[in-house]
């Protein structure tokens, strides 16, 4: 479900992503150097292979890297191509690439789907080193870290959904245990077209937030160009993380300039059906199957289920809480208020302090009439932030609802005594007076009066006045 | 003898993607060298190949290697000695390329 698309309906946005993630391995893709490029001093994690010393040859592809990539593809419902694939050399000159070509494979899997967004293809490549362009300094430690590139169809219809999609995609990959966890482990190229206009490519966006900001900026920029009667020409732009704007890239290699050739130092790779089966057997339940199961087993609506399954940590969390509470209630709270709070705080249930017990306990309080739905939202926020248990949060916030009829009647009588005019108005047929009096009772109890009981008692009491 | 295609535009484009600024004298030198290289390689055109492009002559596939404990290279300094300019372990190159 793309919830925010309405806002952009007239723009007919088509957004596609090329997402790079680092695959989790001990060794680099073509050599035995460590992939831990962050905790090592500059240029200390290198060898003749990953720095392309004259005469060096790559070792065979790291099998673990390939397996992790296959896991990603199969999890997103992709199919592997039946033909062997080979690794190509993509030539370009840049200080982070000592060989002057990047090894990048042909598509390995394709035709999948995640959160309603088509996955066109996935392939493997080597990460270049790091070039600090402002300082003119190069560190080759990252050279040869295995990367997966995931190419989506232009199915995303808003910057908000792009952000949500990426966030959940990353969580899924983390859950699968196939990617490195360090910050900066996502890089994306973003394609966007507005109203059937030309496609603009934004290169090298380095965070989920950056993708969102770059898209927001591009929409404003392109709208302004069109309003002035200008046209959008196809081009590649660069996103500046500091100023959060995109700028034209003056020079750009074309496909022909990359001079792709199959790498003669490496042999083709064939993924057998047996290999695929082996990988599939260790994968967690796919989002597709989980969706079907959740709808059947817990009788949850599609929208709720979509929100739950897009984050596997959240879907596990939900199932745990549903063991000790009404699954429909639990599903609703997890998919809406909890997810909203986590996104707001840039957390996942795996990194926040909230536990499934918080949700099931909270639902218990609501069902017993002790906690209002309105206050439950505050409880979730606090549980996410502090992890304190529900009972002590209830005490601390004084959230216990007043549902005792005697107590409510006392308050109602007081409110009616204080507001004789409103009582008169109600008697003469003014329904608004009832709302006014109800509001007074709510104020009197600091929002803790149980609403349906209060309304009923209030009506009864008013009818008794002659 | 191949027909020469090394005109000013080609030299310009090649120097652009190689990120090199060439003087007129260097451009002329490269033009001559490029032409000679192409001529040397033109012998390849004489090879008769079938309809299908053949990328690999060996039939070996799937040379993969198991991931295991990293094995640090023990002569990193020999590599570092090849760096033209160093600062705090980084290689120093032109800025803002
Ligand atoms: Zn290496």
Coordinates of C-alpha atoms and ligand atoms in Angstrom, one line a residue:
Chain A
X1 CA 0.0 0.0 0.0
X2 CA 1.4 3.3 -1.0
X3 CA -0.3 5.6 1.5
X4 CA 1.2 8.9 0.5
X5 CA 0.6 8.7 -3.2
X6 CA -2.5 10.9 -3.3
X7 CA -0.4 14.0 -2.6
X8 CA 1.5 13.4 -5.8
X9 CA -1.3 12.0 -7.9
X10 CA -1.3 14.7 -10.6
X11 CA 2.5 14.4 -11.0
X12 CA 2.4 10.7 -12.0
X13 CA 5.7 10.1 -10.3
X14 CA 7.7 7.1 -11.4
X15 CA 10.6 6.4 -9.0
X16 CA 13.1 3.5 -9.4
X17 CA 16.1 2.6 -7.3
X18 CA 19.4 1.0 -7.8
X19 CA 20.4 -0.1 -4.3
X20 CA 23.9 -1.2 -3.3
X21 CA 24.4 -3.2 -0.1
X22 CA 27.6 -4.8 1.2
X23 CA 27.2 -8.5 1.5
X24 CA 28.4 -10.0 4.8
X25 CA 31.5 -12.1 4.4
X26 CA 34.8 -12.5 6.3
X27 CA 37.0 -12.2 3.2
X28 CA 36.7 -9.8 0.2
X29 CA 35.2 -11.1 -3.0
X30 CA 38.4 -11.9 -5.0
X31 CA 41.1 -12.1 -2.3
X32 CA 41.7 -13.2 1.3
X33 CA 41.8 -9.7 2.9
X34 CA 39.4 -8.9 5.6
X35 CA 36.2 -7.0 4.7
X36 CA 36.4 -5.0 7.9
X37 CA 37.5 -1.7 6.2
X38 CA 36.2 0.5 9.0
X39 CA 38.2 -0.7 12.0
X40 CA 41.5 -0.8 10.2
X41 CA 43.8 2.1 9.6
X42 CA 43.9 3.5 6.1
X43 CA 45.4 1.2 3.4
X44 CA 46.2 -1.6 5.9
X45 CA 43.6 -4.1 4.7
X46 CA 45.0 -4.6 1.2
X47 CA 46.9 -7.0 -0.9
X48 CA 48.2 -7.2 -4.5
X49 CA 44.8 -8.5 -5.8
X50 CA 42.5 -5.9 -4.4
X51 CA 44.9 -3.1 -5.3
X52 CA 45.5 -4.6 -8.7
X53 CA 49.3 -4.8 -8.6
X54 CA 50.7 -5.6 -12.0
X55 CA 50.5 -9.4 -12.7
X56 CA 48.0 -10.1 -9.9
X57 CA 44.9 -12.3 -10.7
X58 CA 41.6 -12.6 -8.8
X59 CA 40.9 -15.7 -6.8
X60 CA 37.6 -17.5 -7.4
X61 CA 34.4 -15.6 -6.3
X62 CA 33.8 -15.8 -2.5
X63 CA 31.0 -18.4 -2.3
X64 CA 29.5 -16.9 0.8
X65 CA 29.0 -13.6 -1.0
X66 CA 27.2 -15.4 -3.8
X67 CA 25.0 -17.4 -1.3
X68 CA 24.0 -14.2 0.5
X69 CA 23.1 -12.6 -2.8
X70 CA 21.0 -15.7 -3.7
X71 CA 19.2 -15.4 -0.4
X72 CA 18.3 -11.8 -1.1
X73 CA 17.0 -12.7 -4.5
X74 CA 15.0 -15.7 -3.5
X75 CA 13.6 -13.9 -0.4
X76 CA 12.2 -11.3 -2.8
X77 CA 10.7 -14.0 -4.9
X78 CA 13.2 -13.6 -7.8
X79 CA 14.0 -16.4 -10.2
X80 CA 17.6 -17.3 -11.0
X81 CA 18.6 -17.2 -14.7
X82 CA 19.1 -20.6 -16.1
X83 CA 22.2 -19.6 -18.1
X84 CA 25.7 -19.3 -16.5
X85 CA 26.6 -15.7 -15.8
X86 CA 30.0 -14.1 -16.1
X87 CA 31.8 -11.3 -14.4
X88 CA 32.5 -8.3 -16.5
X89 CA 35.0 -5.5 -16.4
X90 CA 33.4 -2.0 -16.3
X91 CA 36.1 0.5 -17.2
X92 CA 36.3 3.9 -15.7
X93 CA 39.0 6.1 -14.3
X94 CA 38.7 7.3 -10.7
X95 CA 41.1 7.4 -7.8
X96 CA 39.1 4.8 -5.8
X97 CA 39.6 2.2 -8.4
X98 CA 43.3 1.1 -8.9
X99 CA 42.6 -1.4 -11.7
X100 CA 40.6 1.2 -13.7
X101 CA 37.8 -1.2 -14.0
X102 CA 35.2 -2.5 -11.6
X103 CA 34.3 -6.2 -11.7
X104 CA 30.5 -6.5 -11.9
X105 CA 28.5 -9.5 -12.9
X106 CA 25.7 -10.0 -15.3
X107 CA 22.2 -10.2 -13.7
X108 CA 22.0 -13.3 -11.5
X109 CA 18.4 -13.2 -10.5
X110 CA 15.4 -11.2 -11.5
X111 CA 11.6 -10.7 -11.7
X112 CA 10.8 -10.4 -8.0
X113 CA 8.7 -8.2 -5.8
X114 CA 9.0 -6.5 -2.4
X115 CA 6.2 -4.3 -0.9
X116 CA 4.5 -4.0 -4.3
X117 CA 7.6 -2.8 -6.0
X118 CA 9.1 -4.9 -8.8
X119 CA 12.6 -6.2 -8.4
X120 CA 14.1 -6.1 -11.9
X121 CA 17.4 -7.8 -11.3
X122 CA 20.2 -8.4 -8.8
X123 CA 23.9 -8.8 -9.5
X124 CA 27.1 -9.0 -7.6
X125 CA 30.1 -6.5 -7.9
X126 CA 33.1 -5.3 -6.0
X127 CA 33.1 -2.2 -3.9
X128 CA 35.7 0.4 -4.9
X129 CA 37.9 2.1 -2.3
X130 CA 37.1 5.4 -0.6
X131 CA 38.0 8.7 -2.1
X132 CA 37.5 11.8 0.0
X133 CA 37.2 14.3 -2.9
X134 CA 37.4 17.4 -0.8
X135 CA 40.7 16.3 0.8
X136 CA 42.0 14.4 -2.2
X137 CA 42.7 11.3 0.0
X138 CA 42.3 7.7 -0.9
X139 CA 41.9 4.6 1.3
X140 CA 41.8 1.3 -0.5
X141 CA 40.6 -0.8 2.4
X142 CA 37.1 -1.1 0.9
X143 CA 38.3 -2.2 -2.5
X144 CA 36.9 -5.7 -3.1
X145 CA 34.2 -5.8 -0.5
X146 CA 31.4 -7.8 -2.1
X147 CA 28.3 -5.7 -3.1
X148 CA 24.8 -6.7 -4.2
X149 CA 23.1 -4.3 -6.6
X150 CA 19.3 -4.5 -6.5
X151 CA 17.5 -2.8 -9.3
X152 CA 13.8 -2.0 -8.8
X153 CA 11.1 -1.2 -11.4
X154 CA 10.0 2.4 -11.4
X155 CA 7.0 1.4 -9.3
X156 CA 7.5 3.8 -6.4
X157 CA 5.1 6.7 -6.5
X158 CA 6.2 9.1 -3.7
X159 CA 9.4 10.1 -1.8
X160 CA 7.6 8.9 1.4
X161 CA 7.1 5.4 0.0
X162 CA 10.7 5.3 -1.3
X163 CA 11.8 6.0 2.2
X164 CA 9.5 3.4 3.7
X165 CA 10.5 0.8 1.1
X166 CA 14.2 1.3 1.6
X167 CA 13.9 1.3 5.4
X168 CA 11.9 -2.0 5.3
X169 CA 14.2 -3.5 2.6
X170 CA 17.2 -2.9 4.8
X171 CA 15.5 -4.3 7.8
X172 CA 14.7 -7.5 5.9
X173 CA 18.3 -7.8 4.7
X174 CA 19.5 -7.3 8.2
X175 CA 17.0 -9.9 9.4
X176 CA 18.3 -12.4 6.8
X177 CA 21.8 -11.8 8.2
X178 CA 23.2 -11.2 4.7
X179 CA 24.5 -7.6 4.9
X180 CA 27.1 -5.7 6.8
X181 CA 25.7 -3.6 9.5
X182 CA 27.9 -0.5 9.4
X183 CA 26.5 2.9 8.7
X184 CA 27.0 3.9 5.1
X185 CA 26.3 0.4 4.0
X186 CA 23.6 1.6 1.7
X187 CA 24.2 3.5 -1.4
X188 CA 21.6 4.2 -4.0
X189 CA 21.2 5.7 -7.5
X190 CA 17.7 7.1 -7.8
X191 CA 15.6 7.5 -11.0
X192 CA 12.7 9.8 -11.2
X193 CA 10.3 11.0 -13.9
X194 CA 7.4 13.4 -13.5
X195 CA 4.3 13.5 -15.7
X196 CA 5.8 11.2 -18.3
X197 CA 8.8 13.5 -18.7
X198 CA 12.4 12.5 -19.1
X199 CA 14.1 10.3 -16.6
X200 CA 16.5 12.0 -14.3
X201 CA 19.1 9.9 -12.5
X202 CA 20.6 11.0 -9.2
X203 CA 23.9 9.3 -8.4
X204 CA 25.4 8.2 -5.1
X205 CA 22.9 8.9 -2.5
X206 CA 24.3 7.5 0.7
X207 CA 21.4 7.1 3.1
X208 CA 17.7 6.4 3.3
X209 CA 17.1 10.0 4.4
X210 CA 19.2 11.2 1.5
X211 CA 17.0 9.4 -1.0
X212 CA 14.0 11.0 0.5
X213 CA 15.5 14.5 0.5
X214 CA 16.9 14.1 -3.0
X215 CA 13.5 13.1 -4.4
X216 CA 11.7 16.0 -2.6
X217 CA 14.2 18.4 -4.0
X218 CA 13.9 17.0 -7.5
X219 CA 10.1 17.2 -7.5
X220 CA 10.3 20.9 -6.5
X221 CA 13.0 21.6 -9.0
X222 CA 11.3 19.8 -11.9
X223 CA 7.9 21.4 -11.1
X224 CA 9.5 24.8 -11.2
X225 CA 11.1 24.1 -14.6
X226 CA 7.8 22.9 -16.1
X227 CA 5.9 25.9 -14.7
X228 CA 8.3 28.2 -16.4
X229 CA 7.5 26.4 -19.6
X230 CA 10.8 24.7 -19.7
X231 CA 11.5 21.0 -20.4
X232 CA 13.2 18.3 -18.4
X233 CA 16.1 16.9 -20.3
X234 CA 17.4 13.5 -19.5
X235 CA 20.5 13.9 -17.4
X236 CA 22.5 12.5 -14.4
X237 CA 22.7 14.6 -11.3
X238 CA 24.7 14.4 -8.2
X239 CA 23.2 14.6 -4.7
X240 CA 25.1 16.8 -2.2
X241 CA 24.5 15.4 1.2
X242 CA 25.6 18.6 2.9
X243 CA 23.2 21.0 1.2
X244 CA 20.6 18.3 0.4
X245 CA 20.2 19.5 -3.2
X246 CA 21.0 17.8 -6.5
X247 CA 23.4 19.3 -9.1
X248 CA 24.0 18.6 -12.7
X249 CA 27.0 16.2 -13.3
X250 CA 28.8 17.8 -16.2
X251 CA 30.7 14.8 -17.4
X252 CA 29.4 11.4 -17.6
X253 CA 30.5 8.2 -19.1
X254 CA 28.1 6.6 -21.5
X255 CA 27.6 2.8 -21.6
X256 CA 30.0 2.7 -24.6
X257 CA 32.7 4.5 -22.6
X258 CA 32.6 1.7 -19.9
X259 CA 33.9 -0.8 -22.5
X260 CA 32.3 -3.8 -20.8
X261 CA 34.2 -7.0 -21.5
X262 CA 33.9 -10.4 -19.8
X263 CA 36.8 -10.7 -17.3
X264 CA 39.2 -13.2 -18.9
X265 CA 40.6 -14.0 -15.4
X266 CA 37.4 -15.5 -14.1
X267 CA 35.2 -18.3 -15.4
X268 CA 31.4 -18.3 -15.8
X269 CA 29.3 -19.3 -12.9
X270 CA 26.3 -21.5 -13.1
X271 CA 23.7 -21.7 -10.3
X272 CA 22.3 -25.2 -10.2
X273 CA 18.7 -26.0 -9.2
X274 CA 20.1 -28.0 -6.3
X275 CA 22.0 -25.0 -5.1
X276 CA 18.9 -22.8 -5.2
X277 CA 16.9 -25.5 -3.3
X278 CA 19.6 -25.6 -0.6
X279 CA 19.4 -21.8 -0.2
X280 CA 15.7 -21.8 -0.2
X281 CA 15.5 -24.4 2.5
X282 CA 17.3 -22.2 5.0
X283 CA 15.4 -19.0 4.2
X284 CA 12.8 -17.6 6.6
X285 CA 9.2 -17.6 5.4
X286 CA 8.8 -15.3 2.4
X287 CA 6.7 -12.1 2.8
X288 CA 4.2 -13.6 0.3
X289 CA 3.6 -16.7 2.4
X290 CA 3.6 -14.8 5.6
X291 CA 1.0 -12.5 4.3
X292 CA -1.3 -15.3 3.4
X293 CA -0.8 -17.0 6.7
X294 CA -1.3 -13.9 8.8
X295 CA -4.6 -13.1 7.0
X296 CA -5.9 -16.6 7.5
X297 CA -4.5 -17.5 11.0
X298 CA -5.2 -14.1 12.7
X299 CA -8.1 -12.8 10.5
X300 CA -6.2 -9.6 10.0
X301 CA -7.0 -7.1 7.2
X302 CA -4.7 -6.7 4.3
X303 CA -3.5 -3.2 5.1
X304 CA -2.5 -4.3 8.6
X305 CA -0.8 -7.4 7.4
X306 CA 1.2 -5.4 4.7
X307 CA 2.4 -3.1 7.4
X308 CA 3.4 -6.0 9.7
X309 CA 5.2 -8.2 7.1
X310 CA 7.3 -5.4 5.6
X311 CA 9.4 -5.5 8.7
X312 CA 10.2 -9.1 9.8
X313 CA 11.3 -8.1 13.2
X314 CA 7.9 -6.5 13.7
X315 CA 6.1 -9.5 12.3
X316 CA 7.9 -11.8 14.8
X317 CA 7.2 -9.2 17.6
X318 CA 3.5 -9.2 16.6
X319 CA 3.2 -13.0 16.7
X320 CA 4.8 -13.1 20.1
X321 CA 2.4 -10.5 21.5
X322 CA -0.6 -12.2 19.8
X323 CA 0.1 -15.3 21.9
X324 CA -1.0 -13.4 25.0
X325 CA -3.6 -11.0 23.6
X326 CA -6.3 -10.7 21.0
X327 CA -4.4 -10.9 17.7
X328 CA -6.7 -8.4 15.9
X329 CA -6.0 -5.8 18.6
X330 CA -2.3 -6.7 18.7
X331 CA -2.0 -6.5 14.9
X332 CA -3.7 -3.2 14.8
X333 CA -1.5 -1.6 17.5
X334 CA 1.7 -3.1 16.1
X335 CA 0.9 -2.0 12.5
X336 CA -0.2 1.6 13.4
X337 CA 0.9 3.3 16.6
X338 CA 3.9 1.1 17.3
X339 CA 5.2 1.3 13.7
X340 CA 4.6 5.1 13.6
X341 CA 6.5 5.7 16.8
X342 CA 9.4 3.5 15.7
X343 CA 9.7 5.3 12.4
X344 CA 9.5 8.6 14.2
X345 CA 12.4 7.6 16.4
X346 CA 14.3 5.9 13.5
X347 CA 14.2 2.6 15.4
X348 CA 13.1 -1.0 14.8
X349 CA 11.6 -3.3 17.4
X350 CA 15.0 -5.0 17.4
X351 CA 16.7 -1.8 18.5
X352 CA 14.1 -0.2 20.7
X353 CA 13.2 -1.2 24.3
X354 CA 9.6 -2.2 23.7
X355 CA 8.8 -5.9 24.1
X356 CA 5.8 -8.0 23.0
X357 CA 4.7 -8.2 26.6
X358 CA 4.2 -4.4 26.6
X359 CA 1.6 -4.7 23.8
X360 CA -0.2 -7.7 25.3
X361 CA -0.3 -6.1 28.8
X362 CA -1.5 -2.8 27.3
X363 CA -4.4 -4.6 25.4
X364 CA -5.3 -6.3 28.7
X365 CA -5.7 -2.9 30.4
X366 CA -7.8 -1.6 27.5
X367 CA -10.0 -4.6 27.5
X368 CA -10.6 -4.3 31.3
X369 CA -11.7 -0.7 30.7
X370 CA -8.8 0.6 32.7
X371 CA -7.0 2.4 29.9
X372 CA -8.4 4.6 27.2
X373 CA -7.4 4.1 23.6
X374 CA -6.2 7.7 23.5
X375 CA -3.9 7.2 26.5
X376 CA -2.7 3.8 25.1
X377 CA -1.0 5.8 22.3
X378 CA 1.1 7.6 25.0
X379 CA 1.8 4.3 26.7
X380 CA 3.3 3.0 23.4
X381 CA 5.5 6.0 23.0
X382 CA 6.8 5.6 26.5
X383 CA 7.4 1.9 26.2
X384 CA 9.4 2.4 23.0
X385 CA 11.5 5.2 24.6
X386 CA 12.0 3.7 28.1
X387 CA 11.0 0.1 28.1
X388 CA 9.4 0.5 31.5
X389 CA 6.6 -2.0 32.2
X390 CA 3.0 -1.1 31.5
X391 CA 1.8 -1.3 35.2
X392 CA 4.4 1.2 36.3
X393 CA 3.7 3.5 33.3
X394 CA 0.0 3.4 34.2
X395 CA 0.8 4.4 37.8
X396 CA 3.3 7.1 36.8
X397 CA 1.0 8.7 34.2
X398 CA -2.2 8.3 36.3
X399 CA -3.8 6.7 33.3
X400 CA -6.2 4.4 35.2
X401 CA -9.6 5.0 33.6
X402 CA -12.6 5.8 35.9
X403 CA -15.2 3.2 35.1
X404 CA -16.8 2.8 38.5
X405 CA -20.4 4.0 38.1
X406 CA -20.6 5.5 41.6
X407 CA -17.5 7.6 41.0
X408 CA -18.7 8.7 37.6
X409 CA -22.2 9.6 38.9
X410 CA -20.7 11.7 41.7
X411 CA -18.7 13.7 39.0
X412 CA -21.7 13.9 36.7
X413 CA -23.9 15.3 39.5
X414 CA -21.3 17.9 40.3
X415 CA -20.9 19.0 36.6
X416 CA -24.7 19.2 36.2
X417 CA -24.9 21.3 39.4
X418 CA -22.2 23.6 38.1
X419 CA -23.8 24.1 34.7
X420 CA -27.6 24.5 35.1
X421 CA -27.9 26.3 31.8
X422 CA -26.5 23.4 29.8
X423 CA -28.9 21.1 31.6
X424 CA -31.8 23.4 30.6
X425 CA -30.6 23.5 27.0
X426 CA -30.5 19.7 26.8
X427 CA -34.0 19.5 28.2
X428 CA -35.2 21.9 25.5
X429 CA -33.8 19.6 22.8
X430 CA -30.2 21.0 22.2
X431 CA -28.0 17.9 21.6
X432 CA -24.9 20.1 21.7
X433 CA -25.5 20.6 25.4
X434 CA -24.8 16.9 26.0
X435 CA -21.4 17.2 24.3
X436 CA -20.7 20.2 26.4
X437 CA -21.5 18.4 29.6
X438 CA -19.6 15.3 28.5
X439 CA -16.5 17.6 27.8
X440 CA -16.8 19.0 31.3
X441 CA -16.8 15.5 32.9
X442 CA -13.8 14.6 30.8
X443 CA -12.0 17.7 32.0
X444 CA -13.0 17.1 35.6
X445 CA -11.4 13.6 35.4
X446 CA -8.3 14.7 33.4
X447 CA -9.5 12.5 30.5
X448 CA -9.8 9.4 32.6
X449 CA -13.6 9.0 32.5
X450 CA -14.5 5.9 30.5
X451 CA -16.4 7.5 27.5
X452 CA -19.2 5.1 26.7
X453 CA -20.2 4.6 30.3
X454 CA -20.0 8.3 30.9
X455 CA -22.3 9.2 28.0
X456 CA -24.8 6.6 29.1
X457 CA -24.8 7.7 32.7
X458 CA -25.0 11.3 31.7
X459 CA -28.0 10.7 29.5
X460 CA -29.8 8.7 32.2
X461 CA -29.2 11.4 34.7
X462 CA -30.4 14.2 32.4
X463 CA -33.6 12.3 31.7
X464 CA -34.3 12.1 35.4
X465 CA -34.2 15.9 35.7
X466 CA -37.7 17.3 35.4
Chain B
X1 CA 45.9 -1.2 -42.9
X2 CA 42.9 0.1 -40.9
X3 CA 41.2 3.3 -41.8
X4 CA 42.2 5.8 -39.2
X5 CA 39.4 6.9 -36.8
X6 CA 41.7 8.8 -34.4
X7 CA 40.5 12.3 -35.0
X8 CA 40.5 15.3 -32.6
X9 CA 37.1 14.3 -31.1
X10 CA 38.4 10.8 -30.2
X11 CA 41.5 12.1 -28.5
X12 CA 39.4 14.7 -26.7
X13 CA 36.9 12.1 -25.5
X14 CA 39.6 9.6 -24.4
X15 CA 41.4 12.2 -22.4
X16 CA 38.2 13.2 -20.8
X17 CA 37.2 9.8 -19.6
X18 CA 40.8 9.2 -18.5
X19 CA 40.6 12.5 -16.6
X20 CA 43.8 13.8 -18.3
X21 CA 44.5 17.2 -19.6
X22 CA 46.6 16.9 -22.7
X23 CA 48.7 19.6 -24.4
X24 CA 48.6 19.9 -28.2
X25 CA 51.9 18.2 -28.4
X26 CA 50.7 15.3 -26.3
X27 CA 47.6 15.0 -28.3
X28 CA 49.6 14.6 -31.5
X29 CA 51.9 12.0 -29.8
X30 CA 48.8 10.0 -28.6
X31 CA 47.2 10.2 -32.1
X32 CA 50.3 8.6 -33.6
X33 CA 50.5 6.0 -30.9
X34 CA 46.8 5.1 -31.0
X35 CA 47.0 4.6 -34.7
X36 CA 50.0 2.3 -34.4
X37 CA 48.2 0.3 -31.7
X38 CA 45.1 -0.1 -33.8
X39 CA 47.2 -1.2 -36.7
X40 CA 49.0 -3.8 -34.6
X41 CA 45.7 -5.2 -33.4
X42 CA 44.0 -5.1 -36.8
X43 CA 45.5 -8.6 -37.3
X44 CA 42.8 -9.9 -35.0
X45 CA 40.2 -8.9 -37.6
X46 CA 41.6 -11.7 -39.8
X47 CA 40.6 -14.4 -37.5
X48 CA 37.5 -16.2 -38.7
X49 CA 34.9 -16.5 -35.9
X50 CA 31.6 -18.2 -36.0
X51 CA 28.2 -16.6 -35.7
X52 CA 28.2 -16.9 -31.9
X53 CA 30.5 -14.8 -29.8
X54 CA 32.9 -16.9 -27.9
X55 CA 34.0 -15.4 -24.6
X56 CA 35.6 -18.4 -22.9
X57 CA 37.6 -21.1 -24.6
X58 CA 37.8 -23.3 -21.5
X59 CA 34.7 -25.1 -20.3
X60 CA 35.5 -24.8 -16.7
X61 CA 32.7 -23.2 -14.6
X62 CA 32.1 -22.4 -11.0
X63 CA 35.5 -21.8 -9.6
X64 CA 34.4 -20.5 -6.2
X65 CA 36.2 -20.4 -2.9
X66 CA 35.0 -20.9 0.6
X67 CA 34.8 -17.8 2.9
X68 CA 37.0 -18.2 5.9
X69 CA 39.2 -16.3 8.4
X70 CA 40.9 -13.4 6.6
X71 CA 44.5 -13.9 5.8
X72 CA 46.3 -10.5 5.9
X73 CA 48.9 -9.9 3.3
X74 CA 52.3 -9.7 5.0
X75 CA 54.0 -7.3 2.7
X76 CA 51.6 -4.4 2.7
X77 CA 54.5 -1.9 3.0
X78 CA 55.8 -3.1 -0.4
X79 CA 52.4 -2.0 -1.8
X80 CA 52.5 1.3 0.1
X81 CA 56.0 2.0 -1.2
X82 CA 54.4 2.3 -4.7
X83 CA 52.1 5.1 -3.6
X84 CA 53.3 8.4 -5.1
X85 CA 52.3 10.6 -2.2
X86 CA 51.1 9.6 1.3
X87 CA 49.6 11.4 4.2
X88 CA 48.5 9.7 7.5
X89 CA 48.3 6.4 5.6
X90 CA 46.1 7.8 2.9
X91 CA 47.2 8.1 -0.8
X92 CA 47.2 11.7 -1.8
X93 CA 45.6 12.5 -5.2
X94 CA 44.1 15.6 -6.8
X95 CA 41.0 17.0 -5.1
X96 CA 37.5 17.2 -6.5
X97 CA 37.9 14.9 -9.5
Ligands
LIG1 ZN1 43.1 -8.0 -0.9

